[in-house]
Structure formats: structure tokens, C-alpha cells
PDB file of C-alpha atoms and ligand atoms in Angstrom:
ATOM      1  CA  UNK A   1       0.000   0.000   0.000  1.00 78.00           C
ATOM      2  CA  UNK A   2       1.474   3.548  -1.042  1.00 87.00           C
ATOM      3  CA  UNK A   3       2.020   6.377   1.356  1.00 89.00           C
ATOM      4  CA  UNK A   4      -1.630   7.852   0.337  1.00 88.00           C
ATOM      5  CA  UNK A   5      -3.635   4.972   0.958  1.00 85.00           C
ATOM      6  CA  UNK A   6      -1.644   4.411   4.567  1.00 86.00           C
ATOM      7  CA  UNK A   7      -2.810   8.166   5.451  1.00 89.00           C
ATOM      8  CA  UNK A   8      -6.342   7.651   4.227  1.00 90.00           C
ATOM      9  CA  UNK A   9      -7.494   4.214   5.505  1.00 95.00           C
ATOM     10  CA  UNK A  10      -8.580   3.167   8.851  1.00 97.00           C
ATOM     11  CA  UNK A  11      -7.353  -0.809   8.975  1.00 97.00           C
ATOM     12  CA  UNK A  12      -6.782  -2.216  11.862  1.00 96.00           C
ATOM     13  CA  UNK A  13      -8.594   1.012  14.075  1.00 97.00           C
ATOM     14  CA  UNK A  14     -11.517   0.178  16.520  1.00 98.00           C
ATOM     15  CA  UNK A  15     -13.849   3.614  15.928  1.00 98.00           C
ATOM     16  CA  UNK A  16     -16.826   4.456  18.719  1.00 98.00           C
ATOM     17  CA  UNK A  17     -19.711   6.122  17.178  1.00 98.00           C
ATOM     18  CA  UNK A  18     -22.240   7.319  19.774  1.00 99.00           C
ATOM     19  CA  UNK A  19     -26.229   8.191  18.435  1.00 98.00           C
ATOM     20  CA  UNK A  20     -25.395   5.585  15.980  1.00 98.00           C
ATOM     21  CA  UNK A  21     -28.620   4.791  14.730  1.00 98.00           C
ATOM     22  CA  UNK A  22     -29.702   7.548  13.547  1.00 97.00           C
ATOM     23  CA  UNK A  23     -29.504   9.250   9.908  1.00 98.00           C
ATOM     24  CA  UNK A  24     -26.147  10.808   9.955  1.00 98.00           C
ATOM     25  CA  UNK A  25     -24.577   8.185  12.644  1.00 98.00           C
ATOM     26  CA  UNK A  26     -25.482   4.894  10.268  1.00 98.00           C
ATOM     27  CA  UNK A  27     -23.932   6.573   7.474  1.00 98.00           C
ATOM     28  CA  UNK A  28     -20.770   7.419  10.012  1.00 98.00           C
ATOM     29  CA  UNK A  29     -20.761   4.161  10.726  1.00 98.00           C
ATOM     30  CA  UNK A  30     -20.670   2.690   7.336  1.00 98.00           C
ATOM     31  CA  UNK A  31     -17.806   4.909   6.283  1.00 98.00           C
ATOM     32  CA  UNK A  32     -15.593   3.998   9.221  1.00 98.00           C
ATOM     33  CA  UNK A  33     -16.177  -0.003   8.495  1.00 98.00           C
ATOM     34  CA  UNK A  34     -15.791   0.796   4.478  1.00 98.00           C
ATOM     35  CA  UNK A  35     -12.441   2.421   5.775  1.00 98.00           C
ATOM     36  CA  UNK A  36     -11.037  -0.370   7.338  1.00 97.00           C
ATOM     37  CA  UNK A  37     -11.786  -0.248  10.939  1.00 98.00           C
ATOM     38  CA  UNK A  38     -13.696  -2.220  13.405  1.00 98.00           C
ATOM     39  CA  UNK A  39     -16.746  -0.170  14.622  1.00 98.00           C
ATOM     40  CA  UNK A  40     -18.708  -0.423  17.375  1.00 98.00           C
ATOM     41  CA  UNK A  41     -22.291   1.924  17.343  1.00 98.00           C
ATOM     42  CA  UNK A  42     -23.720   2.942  20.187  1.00 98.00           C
ATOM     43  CA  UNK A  43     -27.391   4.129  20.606  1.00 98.00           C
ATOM     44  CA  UNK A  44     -30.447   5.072  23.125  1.00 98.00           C
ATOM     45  CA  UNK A  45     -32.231   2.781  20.864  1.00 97.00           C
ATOM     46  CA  UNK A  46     -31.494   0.108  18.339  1.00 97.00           C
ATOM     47  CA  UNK A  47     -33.168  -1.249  16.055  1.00 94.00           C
ATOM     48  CA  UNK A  48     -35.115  -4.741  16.257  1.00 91.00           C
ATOM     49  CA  UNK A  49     -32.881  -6.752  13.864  1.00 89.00           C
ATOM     50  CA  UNK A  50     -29.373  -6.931  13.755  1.00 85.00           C
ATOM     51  CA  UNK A  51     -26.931  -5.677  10.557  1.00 91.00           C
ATOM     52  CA  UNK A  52     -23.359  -5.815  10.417  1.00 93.00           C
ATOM     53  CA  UNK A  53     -22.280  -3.145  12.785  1.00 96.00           C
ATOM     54  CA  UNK A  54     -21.578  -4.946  16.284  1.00 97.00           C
ATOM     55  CA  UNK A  55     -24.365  -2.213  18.512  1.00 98.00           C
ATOM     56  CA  UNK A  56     -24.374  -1.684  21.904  1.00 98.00           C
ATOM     57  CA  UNK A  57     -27.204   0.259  23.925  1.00 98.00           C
ATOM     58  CA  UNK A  58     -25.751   3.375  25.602  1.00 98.00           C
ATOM     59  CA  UNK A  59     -27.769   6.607  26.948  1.00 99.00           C
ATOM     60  CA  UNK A  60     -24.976   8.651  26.718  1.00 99.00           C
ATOM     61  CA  UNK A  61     -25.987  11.030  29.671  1.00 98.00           C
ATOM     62  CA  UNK A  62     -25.839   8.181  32.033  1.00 98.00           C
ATOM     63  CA  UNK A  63     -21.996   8.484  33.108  1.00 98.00           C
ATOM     64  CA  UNK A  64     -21.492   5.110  34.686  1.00 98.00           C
ATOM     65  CA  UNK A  65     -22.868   3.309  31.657  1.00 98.00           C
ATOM     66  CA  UNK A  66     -20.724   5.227  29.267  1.00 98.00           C
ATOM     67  CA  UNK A  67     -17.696   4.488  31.711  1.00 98.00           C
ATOM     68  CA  UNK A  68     -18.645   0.747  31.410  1.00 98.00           C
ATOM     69  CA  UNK A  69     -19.583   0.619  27.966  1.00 98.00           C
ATOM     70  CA  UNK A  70     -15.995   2.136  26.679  1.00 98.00           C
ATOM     71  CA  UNK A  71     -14.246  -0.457  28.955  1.00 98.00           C
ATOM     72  CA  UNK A  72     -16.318  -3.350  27.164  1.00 98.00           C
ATOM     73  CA  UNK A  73     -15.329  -2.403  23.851  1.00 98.00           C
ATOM     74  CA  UNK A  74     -11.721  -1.879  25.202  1.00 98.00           C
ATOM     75  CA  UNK A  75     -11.837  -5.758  26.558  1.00 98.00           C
ATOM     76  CA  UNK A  76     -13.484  -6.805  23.529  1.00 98.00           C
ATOM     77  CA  UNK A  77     -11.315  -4.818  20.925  1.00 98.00           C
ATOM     78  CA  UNK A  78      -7.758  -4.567  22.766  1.00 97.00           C
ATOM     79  CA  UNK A  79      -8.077  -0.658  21.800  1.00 97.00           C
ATOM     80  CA  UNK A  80     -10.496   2.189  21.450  1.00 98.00           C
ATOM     81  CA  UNK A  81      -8.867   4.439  18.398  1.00 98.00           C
ATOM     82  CA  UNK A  82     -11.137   6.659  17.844  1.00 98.00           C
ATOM     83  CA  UNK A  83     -14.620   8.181  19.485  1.00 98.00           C
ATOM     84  CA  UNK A  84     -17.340   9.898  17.388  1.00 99.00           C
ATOM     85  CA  UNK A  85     -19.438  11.665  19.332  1.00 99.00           C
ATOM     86  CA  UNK A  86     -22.573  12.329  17.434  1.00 99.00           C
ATOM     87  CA  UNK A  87     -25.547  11.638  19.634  1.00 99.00           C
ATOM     88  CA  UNK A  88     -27.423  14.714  19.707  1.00 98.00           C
ATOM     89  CA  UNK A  89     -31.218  16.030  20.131  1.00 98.00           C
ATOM     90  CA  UNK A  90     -33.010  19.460  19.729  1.00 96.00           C
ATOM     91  CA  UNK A  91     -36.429  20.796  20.623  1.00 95.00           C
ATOM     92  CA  UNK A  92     -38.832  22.405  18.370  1.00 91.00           C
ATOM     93  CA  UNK A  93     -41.524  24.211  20.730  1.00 90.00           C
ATOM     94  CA  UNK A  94     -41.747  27.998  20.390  1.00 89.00           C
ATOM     95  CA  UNK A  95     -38.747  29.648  22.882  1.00 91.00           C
ATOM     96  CA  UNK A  96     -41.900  31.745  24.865  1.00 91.00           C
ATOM     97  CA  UNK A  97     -42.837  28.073  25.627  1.00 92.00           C
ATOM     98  CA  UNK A  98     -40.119  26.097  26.531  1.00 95.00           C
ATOM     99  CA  UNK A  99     -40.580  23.954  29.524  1.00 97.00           C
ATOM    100  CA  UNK A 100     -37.581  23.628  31.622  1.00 98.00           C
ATOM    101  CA  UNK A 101     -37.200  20.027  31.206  1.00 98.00           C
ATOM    102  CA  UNK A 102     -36.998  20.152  27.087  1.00 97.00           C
ATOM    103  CA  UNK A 103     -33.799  22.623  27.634  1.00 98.00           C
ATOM    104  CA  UNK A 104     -32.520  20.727  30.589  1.00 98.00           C
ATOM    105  CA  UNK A 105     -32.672  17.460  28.164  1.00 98.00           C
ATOM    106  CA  UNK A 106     -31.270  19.056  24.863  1.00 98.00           C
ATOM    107  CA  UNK A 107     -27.922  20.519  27.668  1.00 98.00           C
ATOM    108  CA  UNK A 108     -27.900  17.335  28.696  1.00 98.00           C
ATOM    109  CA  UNK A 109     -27.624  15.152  26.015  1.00 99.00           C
ATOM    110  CA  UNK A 110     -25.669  17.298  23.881  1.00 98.00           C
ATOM    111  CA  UNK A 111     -23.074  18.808  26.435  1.00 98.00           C
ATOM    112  CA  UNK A 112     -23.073  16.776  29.141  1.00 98.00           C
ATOM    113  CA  UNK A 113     -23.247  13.829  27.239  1.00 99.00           C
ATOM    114  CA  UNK A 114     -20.455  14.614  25.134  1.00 99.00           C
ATOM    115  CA  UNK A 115     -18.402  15.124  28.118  1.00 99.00           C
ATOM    116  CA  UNK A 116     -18.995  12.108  29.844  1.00 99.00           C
ATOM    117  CA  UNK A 117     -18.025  10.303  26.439  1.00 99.00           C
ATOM    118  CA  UNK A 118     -14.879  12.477  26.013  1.00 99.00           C
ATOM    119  CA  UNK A 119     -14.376  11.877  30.477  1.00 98.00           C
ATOM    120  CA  UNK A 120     -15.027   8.278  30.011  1.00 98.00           C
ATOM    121  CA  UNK A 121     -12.579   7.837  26.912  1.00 98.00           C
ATOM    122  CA  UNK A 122     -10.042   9.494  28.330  1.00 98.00           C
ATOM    123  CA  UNK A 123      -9.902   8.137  31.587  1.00 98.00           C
ATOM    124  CA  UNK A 124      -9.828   4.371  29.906  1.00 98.00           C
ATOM    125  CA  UNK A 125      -6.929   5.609  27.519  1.00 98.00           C
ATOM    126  CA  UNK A 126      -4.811   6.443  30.544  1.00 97.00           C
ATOM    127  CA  UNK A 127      -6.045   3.096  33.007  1.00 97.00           C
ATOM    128  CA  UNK A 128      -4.824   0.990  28.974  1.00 97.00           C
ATOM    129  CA  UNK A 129      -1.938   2.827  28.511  1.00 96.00           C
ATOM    130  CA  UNK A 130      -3.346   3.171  25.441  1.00 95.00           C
ATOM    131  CA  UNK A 131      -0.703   5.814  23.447  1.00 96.00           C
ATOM    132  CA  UNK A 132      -3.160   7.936  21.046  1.00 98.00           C
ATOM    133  CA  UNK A 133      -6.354   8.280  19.849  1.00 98.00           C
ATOM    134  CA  UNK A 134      -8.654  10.788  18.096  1.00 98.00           C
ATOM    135  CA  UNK A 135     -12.273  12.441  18.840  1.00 99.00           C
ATOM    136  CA  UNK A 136     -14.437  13.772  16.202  1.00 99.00           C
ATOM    137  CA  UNK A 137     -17.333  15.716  18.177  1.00 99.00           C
ATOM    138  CA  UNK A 138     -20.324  16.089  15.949  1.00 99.00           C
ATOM    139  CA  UNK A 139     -21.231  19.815  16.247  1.00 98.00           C
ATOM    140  CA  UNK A 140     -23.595  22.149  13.845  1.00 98.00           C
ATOM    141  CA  UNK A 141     -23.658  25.320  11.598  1.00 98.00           C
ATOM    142  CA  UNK A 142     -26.011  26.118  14.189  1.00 97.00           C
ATOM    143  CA  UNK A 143     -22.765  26.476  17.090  1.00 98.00           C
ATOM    144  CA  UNK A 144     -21.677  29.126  14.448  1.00 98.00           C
ATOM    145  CA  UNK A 145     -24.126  31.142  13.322  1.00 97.00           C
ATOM    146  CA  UNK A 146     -28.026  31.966  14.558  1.00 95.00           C
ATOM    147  CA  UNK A 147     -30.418  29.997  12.065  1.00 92.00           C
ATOM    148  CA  UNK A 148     -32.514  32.178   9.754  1.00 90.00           C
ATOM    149  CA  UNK A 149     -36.007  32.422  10.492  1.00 85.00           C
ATOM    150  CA  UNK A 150     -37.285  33.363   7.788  1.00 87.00           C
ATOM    151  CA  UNK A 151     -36.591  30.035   5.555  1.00 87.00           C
ATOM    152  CA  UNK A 152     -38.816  28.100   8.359  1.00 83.00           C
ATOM    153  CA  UNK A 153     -42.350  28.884   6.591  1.00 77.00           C
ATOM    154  CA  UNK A 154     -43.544  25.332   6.483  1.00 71.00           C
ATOM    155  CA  UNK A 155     -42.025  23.720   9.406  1.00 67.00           C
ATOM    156  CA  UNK A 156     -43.112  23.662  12.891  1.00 68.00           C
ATOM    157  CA  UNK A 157     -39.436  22.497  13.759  1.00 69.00           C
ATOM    158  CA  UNK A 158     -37.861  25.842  14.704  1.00 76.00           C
ATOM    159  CA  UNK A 159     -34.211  25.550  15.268  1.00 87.00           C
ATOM    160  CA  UNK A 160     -33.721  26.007  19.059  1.00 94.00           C
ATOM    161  CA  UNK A 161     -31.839  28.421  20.943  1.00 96.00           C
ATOM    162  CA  UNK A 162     -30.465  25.770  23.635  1.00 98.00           C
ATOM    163  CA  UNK A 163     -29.551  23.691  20.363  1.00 98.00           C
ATOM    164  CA  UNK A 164     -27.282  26.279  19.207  1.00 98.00           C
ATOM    165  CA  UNK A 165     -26.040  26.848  22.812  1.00 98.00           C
ATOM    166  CA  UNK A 166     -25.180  23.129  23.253  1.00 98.00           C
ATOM    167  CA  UNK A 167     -23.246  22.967  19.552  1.00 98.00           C
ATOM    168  CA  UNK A 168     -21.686  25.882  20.526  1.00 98.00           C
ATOM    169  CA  UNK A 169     -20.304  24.607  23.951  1.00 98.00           C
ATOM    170  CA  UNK A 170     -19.547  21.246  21.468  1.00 99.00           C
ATOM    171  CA  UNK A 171     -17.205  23.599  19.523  1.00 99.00           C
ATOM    172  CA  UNK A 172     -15.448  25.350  22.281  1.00 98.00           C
ATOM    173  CA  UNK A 173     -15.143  21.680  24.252  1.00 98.00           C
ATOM    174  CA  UNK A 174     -13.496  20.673  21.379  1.00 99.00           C
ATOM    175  CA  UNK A 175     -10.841  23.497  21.669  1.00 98.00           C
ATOM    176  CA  UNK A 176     -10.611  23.256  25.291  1.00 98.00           C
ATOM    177  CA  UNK A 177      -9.719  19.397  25.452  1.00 98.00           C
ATOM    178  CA  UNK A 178      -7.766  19.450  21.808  1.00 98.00           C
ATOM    179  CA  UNK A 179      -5.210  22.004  23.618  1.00 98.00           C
ATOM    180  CA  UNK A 180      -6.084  20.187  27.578  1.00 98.00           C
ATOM    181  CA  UNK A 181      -4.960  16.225  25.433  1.00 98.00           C
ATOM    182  CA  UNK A 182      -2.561  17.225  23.191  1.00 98.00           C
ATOM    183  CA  UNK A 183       0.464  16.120  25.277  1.00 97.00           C
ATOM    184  CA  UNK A 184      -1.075  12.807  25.870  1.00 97.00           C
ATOM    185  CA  UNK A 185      -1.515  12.311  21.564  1.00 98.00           C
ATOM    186  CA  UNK A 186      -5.473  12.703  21.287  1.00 98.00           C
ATOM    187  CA  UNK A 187      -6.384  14.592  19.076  1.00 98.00           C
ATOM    188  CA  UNK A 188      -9.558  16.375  19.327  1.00 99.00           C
ATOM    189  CA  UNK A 189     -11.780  17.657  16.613  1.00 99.00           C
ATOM    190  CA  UNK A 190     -14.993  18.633  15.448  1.00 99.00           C
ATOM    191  CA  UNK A 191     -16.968  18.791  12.113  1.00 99.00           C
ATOM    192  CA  UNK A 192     -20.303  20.503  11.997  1.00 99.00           C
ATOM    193  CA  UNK A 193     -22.672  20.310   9.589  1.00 98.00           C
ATOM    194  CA  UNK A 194     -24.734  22.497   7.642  1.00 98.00           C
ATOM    195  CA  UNK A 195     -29.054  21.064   7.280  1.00 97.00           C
ATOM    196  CA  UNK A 196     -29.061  17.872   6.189  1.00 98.00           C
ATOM    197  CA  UNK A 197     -32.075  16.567   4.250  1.00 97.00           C
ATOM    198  CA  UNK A 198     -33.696  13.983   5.635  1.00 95.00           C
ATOM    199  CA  UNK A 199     -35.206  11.709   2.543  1.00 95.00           C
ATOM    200  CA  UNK A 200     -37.092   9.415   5.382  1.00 94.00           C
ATOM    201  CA  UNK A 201     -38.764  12.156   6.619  1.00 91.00           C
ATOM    202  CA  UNK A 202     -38.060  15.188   4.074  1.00 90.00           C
ATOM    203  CA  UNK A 203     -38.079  18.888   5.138  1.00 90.00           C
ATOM    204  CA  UNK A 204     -40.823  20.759   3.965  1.00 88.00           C
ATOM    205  CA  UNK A 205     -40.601  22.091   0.095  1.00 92.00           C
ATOM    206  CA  UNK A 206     -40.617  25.874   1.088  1.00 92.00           C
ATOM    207  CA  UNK A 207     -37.943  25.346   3.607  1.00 91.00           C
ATOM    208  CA  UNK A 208     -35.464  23.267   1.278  1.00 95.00           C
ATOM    209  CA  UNK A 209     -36.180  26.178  -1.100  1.00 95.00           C
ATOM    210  CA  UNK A 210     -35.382  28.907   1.251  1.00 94.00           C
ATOM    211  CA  UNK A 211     -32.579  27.162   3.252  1.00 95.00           C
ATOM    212  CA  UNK A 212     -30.976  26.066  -0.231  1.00 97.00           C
ATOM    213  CA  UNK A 213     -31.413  29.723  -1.654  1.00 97.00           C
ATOM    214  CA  UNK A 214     -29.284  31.038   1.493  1.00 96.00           C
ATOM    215  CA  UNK A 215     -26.764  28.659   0.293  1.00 98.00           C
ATOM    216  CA  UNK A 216     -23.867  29.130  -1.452  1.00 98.00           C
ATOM    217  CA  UNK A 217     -23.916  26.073  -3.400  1.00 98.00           C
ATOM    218  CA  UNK A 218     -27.311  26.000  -3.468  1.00 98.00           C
ATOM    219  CA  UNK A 219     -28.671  23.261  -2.143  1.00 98.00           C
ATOM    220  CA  UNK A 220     -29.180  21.557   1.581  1.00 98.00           C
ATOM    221  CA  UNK A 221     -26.256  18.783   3.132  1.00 98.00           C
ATOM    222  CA  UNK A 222     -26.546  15.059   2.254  1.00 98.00           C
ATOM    223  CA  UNK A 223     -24.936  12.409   5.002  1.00 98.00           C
ATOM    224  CA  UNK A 224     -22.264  12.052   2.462  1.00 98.00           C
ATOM    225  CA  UNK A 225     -21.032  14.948   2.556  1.00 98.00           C
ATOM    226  CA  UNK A 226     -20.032  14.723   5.985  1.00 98.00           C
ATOM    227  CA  UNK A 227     -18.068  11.900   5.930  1.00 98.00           C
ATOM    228  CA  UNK A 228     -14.960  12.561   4.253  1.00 98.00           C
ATOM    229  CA  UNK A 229     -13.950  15.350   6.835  1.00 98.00           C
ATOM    230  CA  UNK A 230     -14.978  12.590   9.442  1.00 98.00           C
ATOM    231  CA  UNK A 231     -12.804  10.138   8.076  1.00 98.00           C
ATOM    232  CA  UNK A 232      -9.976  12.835   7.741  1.00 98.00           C
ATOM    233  CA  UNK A 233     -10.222  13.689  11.589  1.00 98.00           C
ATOM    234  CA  UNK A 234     -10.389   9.668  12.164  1.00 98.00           C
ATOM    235  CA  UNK A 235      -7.366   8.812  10.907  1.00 97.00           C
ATOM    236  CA  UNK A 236      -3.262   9.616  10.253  1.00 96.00           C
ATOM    237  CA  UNK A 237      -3.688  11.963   7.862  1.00 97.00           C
ATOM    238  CA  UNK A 238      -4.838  14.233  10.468  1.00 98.00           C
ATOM    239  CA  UNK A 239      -2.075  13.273  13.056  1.00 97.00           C
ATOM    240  CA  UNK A 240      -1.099  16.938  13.231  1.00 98.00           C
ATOM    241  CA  UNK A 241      -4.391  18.293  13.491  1.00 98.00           C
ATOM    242  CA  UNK A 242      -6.185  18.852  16.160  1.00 98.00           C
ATOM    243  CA  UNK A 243      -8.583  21.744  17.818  1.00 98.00           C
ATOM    244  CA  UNK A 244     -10.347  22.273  14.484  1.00 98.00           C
ATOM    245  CA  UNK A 245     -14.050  22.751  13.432  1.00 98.00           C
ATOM    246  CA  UNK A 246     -14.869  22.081   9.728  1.00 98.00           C
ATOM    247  CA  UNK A 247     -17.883  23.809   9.253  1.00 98.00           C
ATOM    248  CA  UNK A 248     -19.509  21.931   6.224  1.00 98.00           C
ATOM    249  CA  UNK A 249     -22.887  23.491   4.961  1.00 98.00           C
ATOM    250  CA  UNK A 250     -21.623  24.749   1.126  1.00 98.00           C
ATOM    251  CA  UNK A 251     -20.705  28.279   2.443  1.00 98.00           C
ATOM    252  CA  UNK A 252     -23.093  29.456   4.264  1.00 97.00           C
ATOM    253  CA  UNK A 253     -21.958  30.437   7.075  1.00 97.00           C
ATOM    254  CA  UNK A 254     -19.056  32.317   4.961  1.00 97.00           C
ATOM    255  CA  UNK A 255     -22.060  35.391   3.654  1.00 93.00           C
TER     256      UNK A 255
HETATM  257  N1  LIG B 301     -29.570  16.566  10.575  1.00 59.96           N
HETATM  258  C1  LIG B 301     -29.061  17.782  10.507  1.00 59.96           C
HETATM  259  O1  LIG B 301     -29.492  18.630   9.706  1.00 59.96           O
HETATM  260  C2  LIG B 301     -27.901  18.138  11.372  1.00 59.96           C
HETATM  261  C3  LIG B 301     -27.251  19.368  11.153  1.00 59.96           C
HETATM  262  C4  LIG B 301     -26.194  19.724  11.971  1.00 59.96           C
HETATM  263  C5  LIG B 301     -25.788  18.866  12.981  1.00 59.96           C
HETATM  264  N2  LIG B 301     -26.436  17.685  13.177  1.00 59.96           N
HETATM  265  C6  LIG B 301     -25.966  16.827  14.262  1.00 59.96           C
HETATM  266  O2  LIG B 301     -25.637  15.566  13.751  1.00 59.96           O
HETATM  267  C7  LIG B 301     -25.814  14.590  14.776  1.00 59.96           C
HETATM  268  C8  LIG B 301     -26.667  13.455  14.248  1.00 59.96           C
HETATM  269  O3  LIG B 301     -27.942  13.984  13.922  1.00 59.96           O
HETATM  270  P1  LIG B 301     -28.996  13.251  12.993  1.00 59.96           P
HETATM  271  O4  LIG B 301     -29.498  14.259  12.047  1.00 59.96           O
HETATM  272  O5  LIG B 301     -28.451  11.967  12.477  1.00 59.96           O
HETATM  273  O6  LIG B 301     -30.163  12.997  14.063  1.00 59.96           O
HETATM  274  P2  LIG B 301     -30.920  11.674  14.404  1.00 59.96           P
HETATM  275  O7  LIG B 301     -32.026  12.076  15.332  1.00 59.96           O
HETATM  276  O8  LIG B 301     -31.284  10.922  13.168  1.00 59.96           O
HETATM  277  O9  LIG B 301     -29.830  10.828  15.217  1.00 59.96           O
HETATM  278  C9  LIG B 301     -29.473  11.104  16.537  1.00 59.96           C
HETATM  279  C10 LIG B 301     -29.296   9.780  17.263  1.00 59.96           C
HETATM  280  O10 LIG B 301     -28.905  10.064  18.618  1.00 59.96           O
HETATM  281  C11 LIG B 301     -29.587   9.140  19.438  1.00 59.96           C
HETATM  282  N3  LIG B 301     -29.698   9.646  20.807  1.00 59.96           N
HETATM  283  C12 LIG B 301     -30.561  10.579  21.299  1.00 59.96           C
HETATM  284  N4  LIG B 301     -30.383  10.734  22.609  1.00 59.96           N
HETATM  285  C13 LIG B 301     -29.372   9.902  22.970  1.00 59.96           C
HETATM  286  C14 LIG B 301     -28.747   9.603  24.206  1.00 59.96           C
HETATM  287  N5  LIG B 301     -29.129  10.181  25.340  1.00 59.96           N
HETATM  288  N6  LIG B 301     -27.750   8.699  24.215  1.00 59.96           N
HETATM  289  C15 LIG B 301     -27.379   8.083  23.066  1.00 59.96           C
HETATM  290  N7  LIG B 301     -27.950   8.302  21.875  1.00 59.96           N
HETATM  291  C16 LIG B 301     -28.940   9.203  21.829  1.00 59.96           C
HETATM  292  C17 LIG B 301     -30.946   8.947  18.794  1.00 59.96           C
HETATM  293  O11 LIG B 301     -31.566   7.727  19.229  1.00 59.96           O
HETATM  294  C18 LIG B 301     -30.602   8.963  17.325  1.00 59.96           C
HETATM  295  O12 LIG B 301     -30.371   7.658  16.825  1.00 59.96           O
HETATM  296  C19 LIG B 301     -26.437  15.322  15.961  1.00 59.96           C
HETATM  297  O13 LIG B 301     -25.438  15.653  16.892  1.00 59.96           O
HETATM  298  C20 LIG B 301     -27.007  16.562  15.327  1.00 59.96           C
HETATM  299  O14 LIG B 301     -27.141  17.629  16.237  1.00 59.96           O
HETATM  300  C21 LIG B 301     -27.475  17.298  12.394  1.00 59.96           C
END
């Protein structure tokens, strides 16, 4: 295998992806097993029949499960290489009617769920005198920039304020522990997406026209656009990288 392909492939790595059921986490997953490594999804819920990702139940904002889930893989595996955290939730209800608990559940599976993951993976790297590793945290165009109301004409789902607190706390965490883990060789990174369509459950028409006109490029995010930046972060390629956002929503949080 040339130089290239060594940077660019993911043999031999066991990958973590958390929220791995859903529509951007099965395509993660997919990408990281098409890459070469061993991946083990994680989820609140899984589905009823089994495919060929080895899935493991986790409600990432329950620490000691997270703690003992990472450890099982480790035993399992012999390694944990590399952590996606992309479990994440939002809330739709108007912000002059937010109940308490829908913010304190979108904080705290978003923030402090992504710090119990990056806690829990840390602490098992250093107990394994395990060398390296790499985080990708999962965070949004939404941790950038405010969303624009006026594209959401046909859709009850307003983008939440708490959501964009939560991605933005994702994005600074991912400074914070990139500069905090840098002397112990994890890297720590972040890629946040622009709207992705969802073609289970599409957007409504007016909103992929208005969101796509505020675009750049035009149009909304697919899954697969995500994933090459993922599998950058993932893998050697990026071994000098670390403390980075790649904001991927074709440009529009660059107007
Ligand atoms: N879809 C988009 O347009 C978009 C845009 C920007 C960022 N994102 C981010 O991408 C990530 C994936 O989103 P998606 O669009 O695939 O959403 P999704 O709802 O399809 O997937 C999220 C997954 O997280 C799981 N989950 C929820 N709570 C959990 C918990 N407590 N513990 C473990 N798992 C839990 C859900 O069961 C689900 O499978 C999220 O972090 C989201 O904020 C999505």
C-alpha cells in the first residue's frame, strides 16, 4: 500500500460512534467499516434486527454506563482508536414556551453527554496505557451562526436556541480538550454540519427552497457529505491536526 492509501485508511482502528442509529450516525458508521476499521455503534435505541455493525445500547448522559460501555469495547477490541461523538437532540416548541425540562434534556444530552463520552474515553486511555487516539465531536452550523427564520415557513421544527447553545459549547469543548490532550496524543476535533435533508422524513418544500437559496452552493447537506472530513479527523492523515471545526454546509456560514 502507497504512502496515500496508509494516510487515508482506517485498517486495523476500533472507531466508537455514539447516536449511531440515527440518519447521519449509520452513514458514520458505514464509512468507518468501508475504511477499514472495526466499529462499534452505540445508541439510546437500536433497532429490532441486527446488521453488520456490532451495537451496543448506551444513553450517553448516564456516566457510569458510558464508563462501562468504553471499557467493554476496550476488553473486547484490545483498543479504542477513535470516538465519534454524534448523539445529539433538539427541541422544536416555540422559545416563549419552553418547559424547563426540554432545555434541561437538549444541555444534557448534547453537552453533558459529550463530556462524559470524552471523560469516560479518556480516563480508559490512561487506566490501557493506550498511546493515542482521536475524537471527532459532531457539532452544527447552528454552534456558528443563529439559524434564519425566515426560511422556516412550512415547518413547525424551529431551530432552538439551547440547540445552538449546546453545539456551541460542542465547539469550544473541542478546543478546550484538543489544547487540555494534546500532550497525551489525542487529538480532538470537530466537524459541523450544515441542514441535512432527511429523505425518510423530508423537510418541507418551502424550507429546502429557502434554506438552499441562502446557500452558497445551493442546495441543503446530504450524510455524504459529511463523511470525508470525518474520516480525515479519524485517521493519520490528520495526526497533526487537532482543535479544528470544519464547518460543512456549502458556504453558508461564509455570507
Ligand atoms: N440533521 C441535521 O441537519 C444536522 C445538522 C447539523 C448537525 N447535526 C448533528 O448531527 C448529529 C446526528 O444527527 P442526525 O441528524 O443523524 O439525528 P438523528 O435524530 O437521526 O440521530 C441522533 C441519534 O442520537 C440518538 N440519541 C438521542 N439521545 C441519545 C442519548 N441520550 N444517548 C445516546 N444516543 C442518543 C438517537 O436515538 C438517534 O439515533 C447530531 O449531533 C445533530 O445535532 C445534524
Amino acid at each position: 500500500m502507497n504512502y496515500i492509501d496508509n494516510l487515508f485508511n482506517l485498517n486495523g482502528k476500533i472507531a466508537l460512534v455514539t447516536g449511531a442509529c440515527g440518519q447521519l450516525g449509520s452513514a458514520i458508521c458505514k464509512s468507518l467499516q468501508q475504511a477499514g476499521a472495526k466499529v462499534v455503534g452505540t445508541d439510546i435505541k437500536l433497532p429490532a434486527e441486527d446488521g453488520d455493525i456490532d451495537l451496543k445500547e448506551l444513553d450517553i448522559t448516564n456516566k457510569a454506563d458510558v464508563e462501562s460501555t468504553f471499557k467493554a469495547v476496550h476488553d473486547k477490541y484490545g483498543s479504542l482508536d477513535v470516538l465519534i461523538n454524534n448523539a445529539g437532540v433538539s427541541t422544536f416548541e416555540k422559545f416563549e414556551e419552553r418547559p424547563e425540562e426540554s432545555f434541561d434534556w437538549v444541555m444534557d444530552v448534547n453537552l453533558k453527554g459529550t463530556f462524559f463520552c470524552i471523560q469516560s474515553y479518556v480516563n480508559l486511555l490512561d487506566q490501557q496505557k493506550q498511546e493515542s487516539g482521536a475524537i471527532v465531536n459532531i457539532g452544527s452550523v447552528f454552534g456558528v451562526v443563529s439559524p434564519d427564520f425566515r426560511n422556516y415557513v412550512d415547518l413547525d421544527r424551529k431551530n432552538s436556541e439551547v440547540y445552538g447553545a449546546t453545539k456551541a459549547g460542542v465547539i469550544h469543548m473541542t478546543k478546550y480538550f484538543a489544547v487540555h490532550l494534546a500532550e497525551r496524543n489525542i487529538r480532538v476535533n470537530a466537524v459541523s454540519p450544515g441542514g441535512i435533508f432527511n429523505p425518510e422524513n423530508p423537510q418541507g418544500e418551502n424550507f429546502i427552497k429557502n434554506y438552499s437559496d441562502r446557500v452558497p452552493m445551493g442546495r441543503m447537506a446530504n450524510d455524504e457529505d459529511m463523511l470525508g472530513a470525518i474520516l480525515y479527523l479519524s485517521g493519520d492523515a490528520a495526526k497533526y491536526t487537532t482543535g479544528q471545526n470544519i464547518v460543512i454546509d456549502g458556504g453558508m456560514s461564509s455570507w
